[in-house]
Amino acid sequence: MTADQLDSRLKSIRDEVLAAIAAGQSTDDLESVRVRFTGQKSELKSIMGELRALVPDEKRRIGQLANEVQQAVENALKARREDLHRVELTKRLQEEQIDVSLPGTGRRLGHIHPLTRILEEIIEIFHGMGFTVVDGPEMETEYYNFDALNTPTDHPARDEQDTFYTNAAAGVLLRSQTSTMQIRAMEKTHPPLRIIAPGRVYRNEEVNARKYPLFHQVEGLLIDRNVTFGQLRGTLEEFYRLLFGRELKTRFRPDFFPFTEPSAEADCQCPFCLGEGCRTCGHRGWLEMLGCGMVDPNVLKSVNIDPTVWSGFAFGMGVERIAMLKYGVNDIRYFYNNDLRFLEQF
Amino acid sequence: MKLSYEWLNEFVDLSGIGVQEFADRLSLGAFEVEEVRSFGPDIEGPVVTGEIMEIMPHPNADKIRLTRTRVAEGEEPQEIVCGATNIEVGQRIPVALPGARVINRHDGTPLAIKQSKIRGVVSNGMLCSAPELGVTGSSEGILVLGADIGLGLDIKELLHLKKDWILHVSPRSNRGDALCVLGLAREASALFKRPLKQQALAGELEQALRNFAAEQSDVEKTHVAVSIENNTDCPFFSARVIHNVQIGPSPALIARRLEALGLRPVNNVVDITNYVLQELGQPLHAYDLALLKGAVLNVRRARGGESLMTIDGKERSLPEEALVIADAGGVVGVAGVMGGKYSEISDSTTTLALEAASFNSARVRRSSRLLGLSSDSSLRFERGVDIASVQVASNRAAYLIAKHCGGKIGEMSTAGDDKVPDRPVQMRLAELARLAEINIVADDVGVMMEPLGFTVCIHADDYNAGIVNVLVPSFRQGDVSREIDVIEEICRLYGYDRIKPSMPERTMAAPPRDRFHANIRNSLSASGLSEAWLSSLTGRDDLDARGSCKVADESLVVSVLNPLSPDHQVLRQRLVPGLLKAAVYNQDRGRDDVSLFEIGRAYFRERETKAPVGVPDEKHVPAREEIRVAGIMTEEPVMSIWKQVASNDSTTNFFHLKGVVENLLERLSISLDEVVFEQCSTDDWYHPGRTCALYARVSAPSVQNEKPSGDGNGDHRPSVDNKVFVGIMGEIHPQVCRSYKLKGRPVAFELNVELLRSLSRAAGLRETSATPSVIRDLTIDLATAVAHSSVHSCIADAADDTLRRIDLVSVFDLSEGHKSLSYRLTLQHPKETLTAEKVDGTLVEIRKALSEKLNASFRI
Ligand SMILES: [Zn+2]
């Protein structure tokens, strides 16, 4: 073919191919177009073969045109492929729609017991104030549960607590208070010391909405030089503030514990009504939170700590009681029934 | 105790102080007031005594009558309609006149009295029954008063129907002195700085006693011979004879005050003893002297076989530890607790013996506990009664009996000693400042403490040294004997609320918290188990699964000696029984998929009870507590089952729970290479074919030192060399499920937490290799009886160190006792790229070992 013939042929091929590409409806169509017009056996390729016969000037001109045609075809193929891909993807995405409202199939999460939760909160607050967490035995001797705590044999407080005695040995009992840990901590560590001792305690009582033969306490003890009653109050005020998340007034009322003197019940302004009176606080405006006091000199002496040099304070609170207040639980038995309908709310 | 505010005001004038203000101050300064309640009827206006002059039928009605009643001598009687049947001419009765307000006896609401027409007849008031005046007594008929009562008297005064407030005051075990009106009056006096009126009363009392004594010359000088066997049990005992007593109802004031406190009036003498108990805190007891054999009263311990019918009508056999009062014939009362029925005061009593004594508080407490009997009297004695006030109270009661029961006071005989010297205690003002930051001068101490009965003396020398001498009165010697006791008194009188809050001076950082238990909780809750808190006190039937299992060693069981309920009498040795019960509790409430866990303790007695050398007996507990984690699962805890492939395979639960346990170990940084799960068929709580014991391979010294503690889980623990038993997991034995009525095929585990802790290793970084790894699959046919673990260890032992992982891919059961296991092996050399020849060589070794040791064959 002459140069001019080739020229027009190339142009017509170009138009033909571009039309075929535009008409292609799938990537498969495009592939057959590509093979037909640009493959090894295609007319375009044979035209390229005929270039050799042309004079140099013509060769350059037609060669350039051939390249342009080739380029145009490739660009058109690419663009059309993109278009088709987009269309096909859109179609697929539409077809693949699912009912996202169907429930997930993962593993159900378990729940952490409310007493663990409240205990964590309490411990975390005191840990932040420098108190170290200690643990100790529930089966104890009378020495740790009473004698060392300034509660001799005839002391009326010994009967009030209706202690469970065991068959392990004479005088071996189930501790009636975590105060045992005061003695154990002081035996182990010389002041200054700050400990917090959470644990299970036992009282020989009938089960009802308020009482269970076992429950949990958190005991706190701080021994240092120059420890005052005011510092006890300040520490507890801080505890209430952090536990309930707001500034609350505290109120100390006289009480009696054999191992502290002066002793007090430390009430906290009711965080639910701010002292106005509500159901939780029995319309008193105050919550009875815990018992506390300055460590009795006899207790310090029983562990060979000199009460003229050191002084300290101690406090003990009922974990169930605080959990009941904070979570609005009105029956202590809920904590031990382990009803999942209850547990799963925490 | 209950306190009448009106009665209190007789001892200390609190006028101008509202009852609520008083209650608040008492709560903050001394004793908690739990409740304030109003007492007394709302009676207002003219309700007076009247006399029925005439009774006529009502012209228009059968059931009611017309009276003519006058309320003043010589006055024209008024016509008043009355429906009661008990009225008679000449009776003196309460009359509510128009304008008065009484109580509607049907519903307790206020009833206003006005002149009104009843069935056409004008009635000028109302004759009142007991309920209409708010007093106890027969509700039938009009309240008939004594025939000698004057007319027109205000019924409120006459029947003592004053409005009162009753305070419920919380007692304290060390403050027996405050369990009476006088004791609380002292507190009120100190808190409100109002003087105590006790002295005046005492003077009046002594004068009266002298008068009575002067009149008794004509009376027989009989007396009761008293004796005390043991002065520790009873330091002081007294009995006074009172003659010519007329038993009858109490005077209105006494009856009303007792009623206000919720005490039922009995008769004048008994009421007076109760009255003095409430007033002065001293328990008293009156015997009918005619019924005392030999006119003797002896205080002694009960003797074997003795018994007594107490006033409440119950026959009680007396333990030898109980302290009793006996006459010549035997026991007539339990000392300080309750008197005997036989010698009690009755309507025919004319001469009585009035007992007033001081009994040892621990002894009374013991008697009361042993007999299971407590009373207002024992409540006081247990908390300590003032020995110096015994005779004061006896005199007070004698005075009242003589005054109100027509008695003549006779001889008092005593045994023991009631003299108590004041006890001095020194208090340093510097110590008060050190502990409580209260800075006051010596004179302030006197102002604060003297109203409570303390005497404060300041010697000139001591004044400058800041030392205050406090004399403690007899009634406070039980709780005030040291400087710190005085400091406490000052703190509360000064006001706890005036002590400024501050923070401890020193800042102290606490060591990081132990997160081990928290990690366990996080892992198990992420695996779908919810946390339970279970009772560590259980019934005996939880030791042996209600008869389904054996108790391995009864001597290791810790039991309580004084259980209140059979459900709480032994300490548990396993956590799983509690979890089973919790699962049943939930199943019974329609919840089938129960997954629970607990971290808790198991308890064991030690065989050796002797304290180790260096530990004093008083500090030694021959018992052991083991912290454990246990879990139970009745179904896989999936969120939703709609995508689940239904499976009839009953082993799903087992392998699911095993995965939970493996995840837990991993979360606790325990390498699965450190532990072995071994088939275990010896624990009778678990399915013998579907249970494994978890052992730790012993490598760490901390583990080696732990003695395997096999006591807790029965006798199933084989003692295996180089392994420590950590716990167990498996399917609960169907027999156990049946005993507990547990549905499904629950699986459970129980592991020793401290052993797990000892296996936990801090994570260390292993270098990741850059060389490619090669994967080969291996399918092995072998006898069904060969365990995966044997195959696994056989492959591991046969391979060289290029074998990185062995993953079980599938398990197929073949016919005739054969199965096929497929494994995916991952091989990798740390430095070089493995060649095909090298890998093939390793696999040849592995196949060889498997066929030689386990008789395995292979499929290509
Ligand atoms: Zn409130």
PDB file of N, CA and C in Angstrom, chain A residues 103 106 108 110-111 116 120 124 127 130 135 138-139 141 154 159 163 165 167 187 194 200 202 204 224 228-230 233 254 256 261 263 288 296 307 338 340-341 344, chain B residues 32 174 365 434-435 437 482 485 488 496 499 506 508 511 513 525 528 530-531 533-534 536 557 559 561-562 564 586 589 591 593 601 603 618-619 625 637 639 642:
ATOM      1  N   PRO A 103     -28.131 -10.073  64.362  1.00  0.00           N
ATOM      2  CA  PRO A 103     -27.203  -9.943  65.503  1.00  0.00           C
ATOM      3  C   PRO A 103     -25.810 -10.475  65.202  1.00  0.00           C
ATOM      4  N   GLY A 106     -20.402 -13.017  67.822  1.00  0.00           N
ATOM      5  CA  GLY A 106     -19.199 -13.174  68.645  1.00  0.00           C
ATOM      6  C   GLY A 106     -19.493 -13.881  69.951  1.00  0.00           C
ATOM      7  N   ARG A 108     -20.176 -13.910  73.845  1.00  0.00           N
ATOM      8  CA  ARG A 108     -20.763 -12.985  74.804  1.00  0.00           C
ATOM      9  C   ARG A 108     -19.706 -12.630  75.857  1.00  0.00           C
ATOM     10  N   GLY A 110     -18.535 -11.795  79.633  1.00  0.00           N
ATOM     11  CA  GLY A 110     -18.981 -12.009  81.001  1.00  0.00           C
ATOM     12  C   GLY A 110     -18.967 -10.691  81.759  1.00  0.00           C
ATOM     13  N   HIS A 111     -19.591 -10.697  82.929  1.00  0.00           N
ATOM     14  CA  HIS A 111     -19.671  -9.463  83.710  1.00  0.00           C
ATOM     15  C   HIS A 111     -18.902  -9.602  85.016  1.00  0.00           C
ATOM     16  N   THR A 116     -16.826  -6.786  93.349  1.00  0.00           N
ATOM     17  CA  THR A 116     -15.473  -6.575  92.829  1.00  0.00           C
ATOM     18  C   THR A 116     -15.324  -5.138  92.348  1.00  0.00           C
ATOM     19  N   GLU A 120     -12.758  -2.507  93.898  1.00  0.00           N
ATOM     20  CA  GLU A 120     -11.728  -1.910  93.051  1.00  0.00           C
ATOM     21  C   GLU A 120     -11.701  -0.395  93.239  1.00  0.00           C
ATOM     22  N   GLU A 124      -8.566   1.489  94.836  1.00  0.00           N
ATOM     23  CA  GLU A 124      -7.853   2.404  93.944  1.00  0.00           C
ATOM     24  C   GLU A 124      -7.714   3.788  94.583  1.00  0.00           C
ATOM     25  N   HIS A 127      -5.162   3.478  97.357  1.00  0.00           N
ATOM     26  CA  HIS A 127      -3.852   3.241  96.757  1.00  0.00           C
ATOM     27  C   HIS A 127      -3.270   4.572  96.283  1.00  0.00           C
ATOM     28  N   GLY A 130      -1.468   6.404  98.863  1.00  0.00           N
ATOM     29  CA  GLY A 130      -0.251   5.788  99.398  1.00  0.00           C
ATOM     30  C   GLY A 130      -0.477   4.568 100.273  1.00  0.00           C
ATOM     31  N   ASP A 135      -3.254  -8.687 102.287  1.00  0.00           N
ATOM     32  CA  ASP A 135      -4.260  -9.740 102.374  1.00  0.00           C
ATOM     33  C   ASP A 135      -3.868 -10.663 103.529  1.00  0.00           C
ATOM     34  N   GLU A 138      -8.568 -15.833 106.726  1.00  0.00           N
ATOM     35  CA  GLU A 138      -9.918 -15.693 107.279  1.00  0.00           C
ATOM     36  C   GLU A 138     -10.067 -16.542 108.540  1.00  0.00           C
ATOM     37  N   MET A 139      -9.321 -17.647 108.598  1.00  0.00           N
ATOM     38  CA  MET A 139      -9.326 -18.456 109.821  1.00  0.00           C
ATOM     39  C   MET A 139      -8.242 -17.858 110.714  1.00  0.00           C
ATOM     40  N   THR A 141      -6.833 -16.696 114.961  1.00  0.00           N
ATOM     41  CA  THR A 141      -6.855 -17.024 116.382  1.00  0.00           C
ATOM     42  C   THR A 141      -7.546 -15.889 117.141  1.00  0.00           C
ATOM     43  N   ASP A 154     -13.363 -11.044 128.738  1.00  0.00           N
ATOM     44  CA  ASP A 154     -14.655 -10.663 129.312  1.00  0.00           C
ATOM     45  C   ASP A 154     -15.311  -9.492 128.613  1.00  0.00           C
ATOM     46  N   ASP A 159     -18.965 -10.677 122.639  1.00  0.00           N
ATOM     47  CA  ASP A 159     -20.238 -11.376 122.459  1.00  0.00           C
ATOM     48  C   ASP A 159     -21.075 -10.738 121.382  1.00  0.00           C
ATOM     49  N   THR A 163     -19.303 -14.547 117.113  1.00  0.00           N
ATOM     50  CA  THR A 163     -18.224 -15.111 116.312  1.00  0.00           C
ATOM     51  C   THR A 163     -18.424 -16.601 116.056  1.00  0.00           C
ATOM     52  N   TYR A 165     -16.775 -20.054 115.914  1.00  0.00           N
ATOM     53  CA  TYR A 165     -15.569 -20.779 116.310  1.00  0.00           C
ATOM     54  C   TYR A 165     -15.484 -22.062 115.483  1.00  0.00           C
ATOM     55  N   ASN A 167     -13.507 -26.040 114.454  1.00  0.00           N
ATOM     56  CA  ASN A 167     -12.957 -27.272 115.016  1.00  0.00           C
ATOM     57  C   ASN A 167     -11.454 -27.379 114.780  1.00  0.00           C
ATOM     58  N   GLU A 187       2.896  -6.158 112.812  1.00  0.00           N
ATOM     59  CA  GLU A 187       3.916  -7.146 113.161  1.00  0.00           C
ATOM     60  C   GLU A 187       4.982  -7.228 112.073  1.00  0.00           C
ATOM     61  N   ARG A 194       1.125   2.511 105.898  1.00  0.00           N
ATOM     62  CA  ARG A 194      -0.253   2.760 105.452  1.00  0.00           C
ATOM     63  C   ARG A 194      -0.714   1.506 104.737  1.00  0.00           C
ATOM     64  N   ARG A 200     -12.864 -11.012 103.553  1.00  0.00           N
ATOM     65  CA  ARG A 200     -14.128 -11.619 103.955  1.00  0.00           C
ATOM     66  C   ARG A 200     -14.149 -11.783 105.469  1.00  0.00           C
ATOM     67  N   TYR A 202     -16.874 -12.938 108.993  1.00  0.00           N
ATOM     68  CA  TYR A 202     -18.007 -13.820 109.309  1.00  0.00           C
ATOM     69  C   TYR A 202     -18.677 -13.391 110.608  1.00  0.00           C
ATOM     70  N   ASN A 204     -22.033 -14.784 113.093  1.00  0.00           N
ATOM     71  CA  ASN A 204     -23.051 -15.822 113.253  1.00  0.00           C
ATOM     72  C   ASN A 204     -24.433 -15.191 113.339  1.00  0.00           C
ATOM     73  N   ASP A 224       2.084   6.814 111.946  1.00  0.00           N
ATOM     74  CA  ASP A 224       3.192   7.710 111.635  1.00  0.00           C
ATOM     75  C   ASP A 224       3.419   8.600 112.852  1.00  0.00           C
ATOM     76  N   THR A 228      -3.075  12.800 113.556  1.00  0.00           N
ATOM     77  CA  THR A 228      -4.128  13.384 114.384  1.00  0.00           C
ATOM     78  C   THR A 228      -5.511  12.927 113.926  1.00  0.00           C
ATOM     79  N   PHE A 229      -6.455  13.166 114.819  1.00  0.00           N
ATOM     80  CA  PHE A 229      -7.867  12.884 114.553  1.00  0.00           C
ATOM     81  C   PHE A 229      -8.335  13.674 113.317  1.00  0.00           C
ATOM     82  N   GLY A 230      -7.829  14.901 113.182  1.00  0.00           N
ATOM     83  CA  GLY A 230      -8.189  15.741 112.037  1.00  0.00           C
ATOM     84  C   GLY A 230      -7.724  15.122 110.727  1.00  0.00           C
ATOM     85  N   ARG A 233     -10.098  12.525 109.659  1.00  0.00           N
ATOM     86  CA  ARG A 233     -11.272  13.138 109.054  1.00  0.00           C
ATOM     87  C   ARG A 233     -10.980  13.606 107.636  1.00  0.00           C
ATOM     88  N   PRO A 254     -19.756  10.025 117.998  1.00  0.00           N
ATOM     89  CA  PRO A 254     -19.027   9.144 118.915  1.00  0.00           C
ATOM     90  C   PRO A 254     -19.533   7.714 118.800  1.00  0.00           C
ATOM     91  N   PHE A 256     -18.064   3.362 119.858  1.00  0.00           N
ATOM     92  CA  PHE A 256     -17.096   2.610 120.654  1.00  0.00           C
ATOM     93  C   PHE A 256     -16.582   1.414 119.881  1.00  0.00           C
ATOM     94  N   GLU A 261      -9.497   4.737 119.982  1.00  0.00           N
ATOM     95  CA  GLU A 261      -9.976   5.730 120.939  1.00  0.00           C
ATOM     96  C   GLU A 261      -9.255   7.044 120.671  1.00  0.00           C
ATOM     97  N   SER A 263     -13.147   6.985 119.206  1.00  0.00           N
ATOM     98  CA  SER A 263     -13.771   6.256 118.116  1.00  0.00           C
ATOM     99  C   SER A 263     -14.944   7.049 117.557  1.00  0.00           C
ATOM    100  N   GLU A 288     -24.557   6.512 106.866  1.00  0.00           N
ATOM    101  CA  GLU A 288     -23.598   5.903 107.795  1.00  0.00           C
ATOM    102  C   GLU A 288     -22.630   5.081 106.967  1.00  0.00           C
ATOM    103  N   ASP A 296      -5.831   2.675 119.475  1.00  0.00           N
ATOM    104  CA  ASP A 296      -5.699   2.663 120.935  1.00  0.00           C
ATOM    105  C   ASP A 296      -4.247   2.366 121.319  1.00  0.00           C
ATOM    106  N   PRO A 307       3.677   4.084 121.758  1.00  0.00           N
ATOM    107  CA  PRO A 307       2.594   5.044 121.508  1.00  0.00           C
ATOM    108  C   PRO A 307       2.962   6.482 121.863  1.00  0.00           C
ATOM    109  N   ASN A 338     -26.111 -14.780  92.837  1.00  0.00           N
ATOM    110  CA  ASN A 338     -25.480 -14.871  91.524  1.00  0.00           C
ATOM    111  C   ASN A 338     -26.487 -15.123  90.418  1.00  0.00           C
ATOM    112  N   LEU A 340     -27.961 -14.252  87.102  1.00  0.00           N
ATOM    113  CA  LEU A 340     -27.354 -13.557  85.964  1.00  0.00           C
ATOM    114  C   LEU A 340     -28.128 -12.295  85.582  1.00  0.00           C
ATOM    115  N   ARG A 341     -29.437 -12.304  85.848  1.00  0.00           N
ATOM    116  CA  ARG A 341     -30.218 -11.097  85.532  1.00  0.00           C
ATOM    117  C   ARG A 341     -29.728  -9.917  86.364  1.00  0.00           C
ATOM    118  N   GLU A 344     -25.616  -9.299  85.237  1.00  0.00           N
ATOM    119  CA  GLU A 344     -25.393  -8.738  83.904  1.00  0.00           C
ATOM    120  C   GLU A 344     -25.721  -7.248  83.836  1.00  0.00           C
TER     121      GLU A 344
ATOM    122  N   GLU B  32     -26.235   7.641 119.570  1.00  0.00           N
ATOM    123  CA  GLU B  32     -27.074   7.808 118.397  1.00  0.00           C
ATOM    124  C   GLU B  32     -28.552   7.681 118.758  1.00  0.00           C
ATOM    125  N   ASN B 174     -19.966  -0.472 126.199  1.00  0.00           N
ATOM    126  CA  ASN B 174     -19.119  -0.056 127.325  1.00  0.00           C
ATOM    127  C   ASN B 174     -19.759   1.035 128.163  1.00  0.00           C
ATOM    128  N   ARG B 365     -23.839 -12.293 131.462  1.00  0.00           N
ATOM    129  CA  ARG B 365     -23.848 -12.528 130.026  1.00  0.00           C
ATOM    130  C   ARG B 365     -23.809 -14.025 129.737  1.00  0.00           C
ATOM    131  N   ARG B 434      -1.671  16.782 120.869  1.00  0.00           N
ATOM    132  CA  ARG B 434      -0.932  15.943 119.925  1.00  0.00           C
ATOM    133  C   ARG B 434      -1.879  15.069 119.094  1.00  0.00           C
ATOM    134  N   LEU B 435      -2.869  14.488 119.766  1.00  0.00           N
ATOM    135  CA  LEU B 435      -3.733  13.528 119.074  1.00  0.00           C
ATOM    136  C   LEU B 435      -4.945  14.171 118.411  1.00  0.00           C
ATOM    137  N   GLU B 437      -5.438  17.842 118.287  1.00  0.00           N
ATOM    138  CA  GLU B 437      -5.246  19.265 117.952  1.00  0.00           C
ATOM    139  C   GLU B 437      -6.259  20.150 118.665  1.00  0.00           C
ATOM    140  N   ARG B 482      -7.909   5.348 131.698  1.00  0.00           N
ATOM    141  CA  ARG B 482      -6.620   5.766 131.159  1.00  0.00           C
ATOM    142  C   ARG B 482      -6.715   7.189 130.621  1.00  0.00           C
ATOM    143  N   ASP B 485      -8.809   7.593 127.580  1.00  0.00           N
ATOM    144  CA  ASP B 485     -10.258   7.566 127.807  1.00  0.00           C
ATOM    145  C   ASP B 485     -10.775   8.967 128.130  1.00  0.00           C
ATOM    146  N   GLU B 488     -10.837  11.036 124.990  1.00  0.00           N
ATOM    147  CA  GLU B 488     -12.026  10.786 124.175  1.00  0.00           C
ATOM    148  C   GLU B 488     -13.237  11.566 124.696  1.00  0.00           C
ATOM    149  N   TYR B 496     -16.765  16.675 117.951  1.00  0.00           N
ATOM    150  CA  TYR B 496     -15.993  16.095 116.848  1.00  0.00           C
ATOM    151  C   TYR B 496     -16.038  17.011 115.620  1.00  0.00           C
ATOM    152  N   ILE B 499     -13.320  19.603 115.046  1.00  0.00           N
ATOM    153  CA  ILE B 499     -11.952  19.184 114.722  1.00  0.00           C
ATOM    154  C   ILE B 499     -11.746  19.326 113.219  1.00  0.00           C
ATOM    155  N   ARG B 506       2.992  13.363 105.724  1.00  0.00           N
ATOM    156  CA  ARG B 506       3.965  12.686 104.873  1.00  0.00           C
ATOM    157  C   ARG B 506       3.297  12.235 103.571  1.00  0.00           C
ATOM    158  N   MET B 508       3.462   9.395 100.762  1.00  0.00           N
ATOM    159  CA  MET B 508       4.009   8.048 100.670  1.00  0.00           C
ATOM    160  C   MET B 508       3.482   7.405  99.404  1.00  0.00           C
ATOM    161  N   PRO B 511       3.493   0.725  96.547  1.00  0.00           N
ATOM    162  CA  PRO B 511       4.000  -0.082  95.435  1.00  0.00           C
ATOM    163  C   PRO B 511       2.870  -0.391  94.456  1.00  0.00           C
ATOM    164  N   ARG B 513       0.045  -2.058  92.312  1.00  0.00           N
ATOM    165  CA  ARG B 513      -0.874  -3.092  92.771  1.00  0.00           C
ATOM    166  C   ARG B 513      -0.653  -4.401  92.041  1.00  0.00           C
ATOM    167  N   SER B 525     -13.830 -13.134  81.908  1.00  0.00           N
ATOM    168  CA  SER B 525     -15.022 -12.393  81.491  1.00  0.00           C
ATOM    169  C   SER B 525     -14.987 -12.183  79.984  1.00  0.00           C
ATOM    170  N   GLY B 528     -16.538 -14.917  78.281  1.00  0.00           N
ATOM    171  CA  GLY B 528     -17.983 -15.049  78.419  1.00  0.00           C
ATOM    172  C   GLY B 528     -18.457 -15.523  79.777  1.00  0.00           C
ATOM    173  N   SER B 530     -19.324 -14.885  83.666  1.00  0.00           N
ATOM    174  CA  SER B 530     -19.590 -13.786  84.591  1.00  0.00           C
ATOM    175  C   SER B 530     -19.092 -14.161  85.977  1.00  0.00           C
ATOM    176  N   GLU B 531     -18.707 -13.125  86.716  1.00  0.00           N
ATOM    177  CA  GLU B 531     -18.122 -13.401  88.024  1.00  0.00           C
ATOM    178  C   GLU B 531     -19.191 -13.628  89.080  1.00  0.00           C
ATOM    179  N   TRP B 533     -19.860 -14.413  93.342  1.00  0.00           N
ATOM    180  CA  TRP B 533     -19.273 -14.439  94.688  1.00  0.00           C
ATOM    181  C   TRP B 533     -20.099 -15.463  95.456  1.00  0.00           C
ATOM    182  N   LEU B 534     -19.437 -16.482  95.954  1.00  0.00           N
ATOM    183  CA  LEU B 534     -20.149 -17.581  96.585  1.00  0.00           C
ATOM    184  C   LEU B 534     -19.856 -17.633  98.070  1.00  0.00           C
ATOM    185  N   SER B 536     -18.534 -19.121 101.328  1.00  0.00           N
ATOM    186  CA  SER B 536     -17.501 -20.095 101.670  1.00  0.00           C
ATOM    187  C   SER B 536     -17.980 -21.013 102.795  1.00  0.00           C
ATOM    188  N   VAL B 557     -11.743 -31.427 107.230  1.00  0.00           N
ATOM    189  CA  VAL B 557     -12.852 -30.495 107.068  1.00  0.00           C
ATOM    190  C   VAL B 557     -12.877 -29.501 108.234  1.00  0.00           C
ATOM    191  N   SER B 559     -15.074 -27.162 110.322  1.00  0.00           N
ATOM    192  CA  SER B 559     -16.495 -26.906 110.546  1.00  0.00           C
ATOM    193  C   SER B 559     -16.632 -25.872 111.654  1.00  0.00           C
ATOM    194  N   LEU B 561     -18.361 -24.537 115.133  1.00  0.00           N
ATOM    195  CA  LEU B 561     -18.887 -25.237 116.302  1.00  0.00           C
ATOM    196  C   LEU B 561     -20.286 -24.768 116.657  1.00  0.00           C
ATOM    197  N   ASN B 562     -20.640 -23.578 116.216  1.00  0.00           N
ATOM    198  CA  ASN B 562     -21.914 -23.012 116.636  1.00  0.00           C
ATOM    199  C   ASN B 562     -22.716 -22.510 115.441  1.00  0.00           C
ATOM    200  N   LEU B 564     -25.634 -21.486 112.937  1.00  0.00           N
ATOM    201  CA  LEU B 564     -27.022 -21.083 113.111  1.00  0.00           C
ATOM    202  C   LEU B 564     -27.919 -21.859 112.169  1.00  0.00           C
ATOM    203  N   ASN B 586     -29.995 -20.269  88.421  1.00  0.00           N
ATOM    204  CA  ASN B 586     -30.312 -19.576  87.172  1.00  0.00           C
ATOM    205  C   ASN B 586     -31.173 -20.432  86.243  1.00  0.00           C
ATOM    206  N   ARG B 589     -34.659 -20.300  86.937  1.00  0.00           N
ATOM    207  CA  ARG B 589     -35.294 -19.048  86.546  1.00  0.00           C
ATOM    208  C   ARG B 589     -35.273 -18.873  85.033  1.00  0.00           C
ATOM    209  N   ARG B 591     -32.975 -19.689  82.773  1.00  0.00           N
ATOM    210  CA  ARG B 591     -31.752 -19.321  82.075  1.00  0.00           C
ATOM    211  C   ARG B 591     -30.922 -20.575  81.864  1.00  0.00           C
ATOM    212  N   ASP B 593     -28.180 -20.993  79.509  1.00  0.00           N
ATOM    213  CA  ASP B 593     -26.748 -20.824  79.233  1.00  0.00           C
ATOM    214  C   ASP B 593     -26.083 -20.080  80.388  1.00  0.00           C
ATOM    215  N   ARG B 601     -11.658 -18.942  98.124  1.00  0.00           N
ATOM    216  CA  ARG B 601     -10.770 -19.799  98.911  1.00  0.00           C
ATOM    217  C   ARG B 601     -11.392 -21.148  99.220  1.00  0.00           C
ATOM    218  N   TYR B 603     -10.700 -24.367 102.148  1.00  0.00           N
ATOM    219  CA  TYR B 603     -10.179 -24.375 103.519  1.00  0.00           C
ATOM    220  C   TYR B 603      -9.923 -25.799 103.986  1.00  0.00           C
ATOM    221  N   GLU B 618      -0.751 -18.924 120.478  1.00  0.00           N
ATOM    222  CA  GLU B 618      -1.864 -17.981 120.319  1.00  0.00           C
ATOM    223  C   GLU B 618      -1.913 -17.363 118.923  1.00  0.00           C
ATOM    224  N   LYS B 619      -0.804 -17.525 118.174  1.00  0.00           N
ATOM    225  CA  LYS B 619      -0.790 -16.956 116.825  1.00  0.00           C
ATOM    226  C   LYS B 619      -0.878 -18.025 115.753  1.00  0.00           C
ATOM    227  N   GLU B 625      -5.581 -22.064 103.930  1.00  0.00           N
ATOM    228  CA  GLU B 625      -6.516 -21.495 102.965  1.00  0.00           C
ATOM    229  C   GLU B 625      -5.850 -21.484 101.604  1.00  0.00           C
ATOM    230  N   PRO B 637     -20.905 -19.716  75.595  1.00  0.00           N
ATOM    231  CA  PRO B 637     -21.468 -18.367  75.759  1.00  0.00           C
ATOM    232  C   PRO B 637     -21.388 -17.564  74.463  1.00  0.00           C
ATOM    233  N   MET B 639     -23.053 -14.951  71.599  1.00  0.00           N
ATOM    234  CA  MET B 639     -24.000 -13.839  71.658  1.00  0.00           C
ATOM    235  C   MET B 639     -25.286 -14.182  70.940  1.00  0.00           C
ATOM    236  N   TRP B 642     -27.846 -17.800  65.665  1.00  0.00           N
ATOM    237  CA  TRP B 642     -28.430 -17.958  64.331  1.00  0.00           C
ATOM    238  C   TRP B 642     -27.418 -18.367  63.277  1.00  0.00           C
TER     239      TRP B 642
END
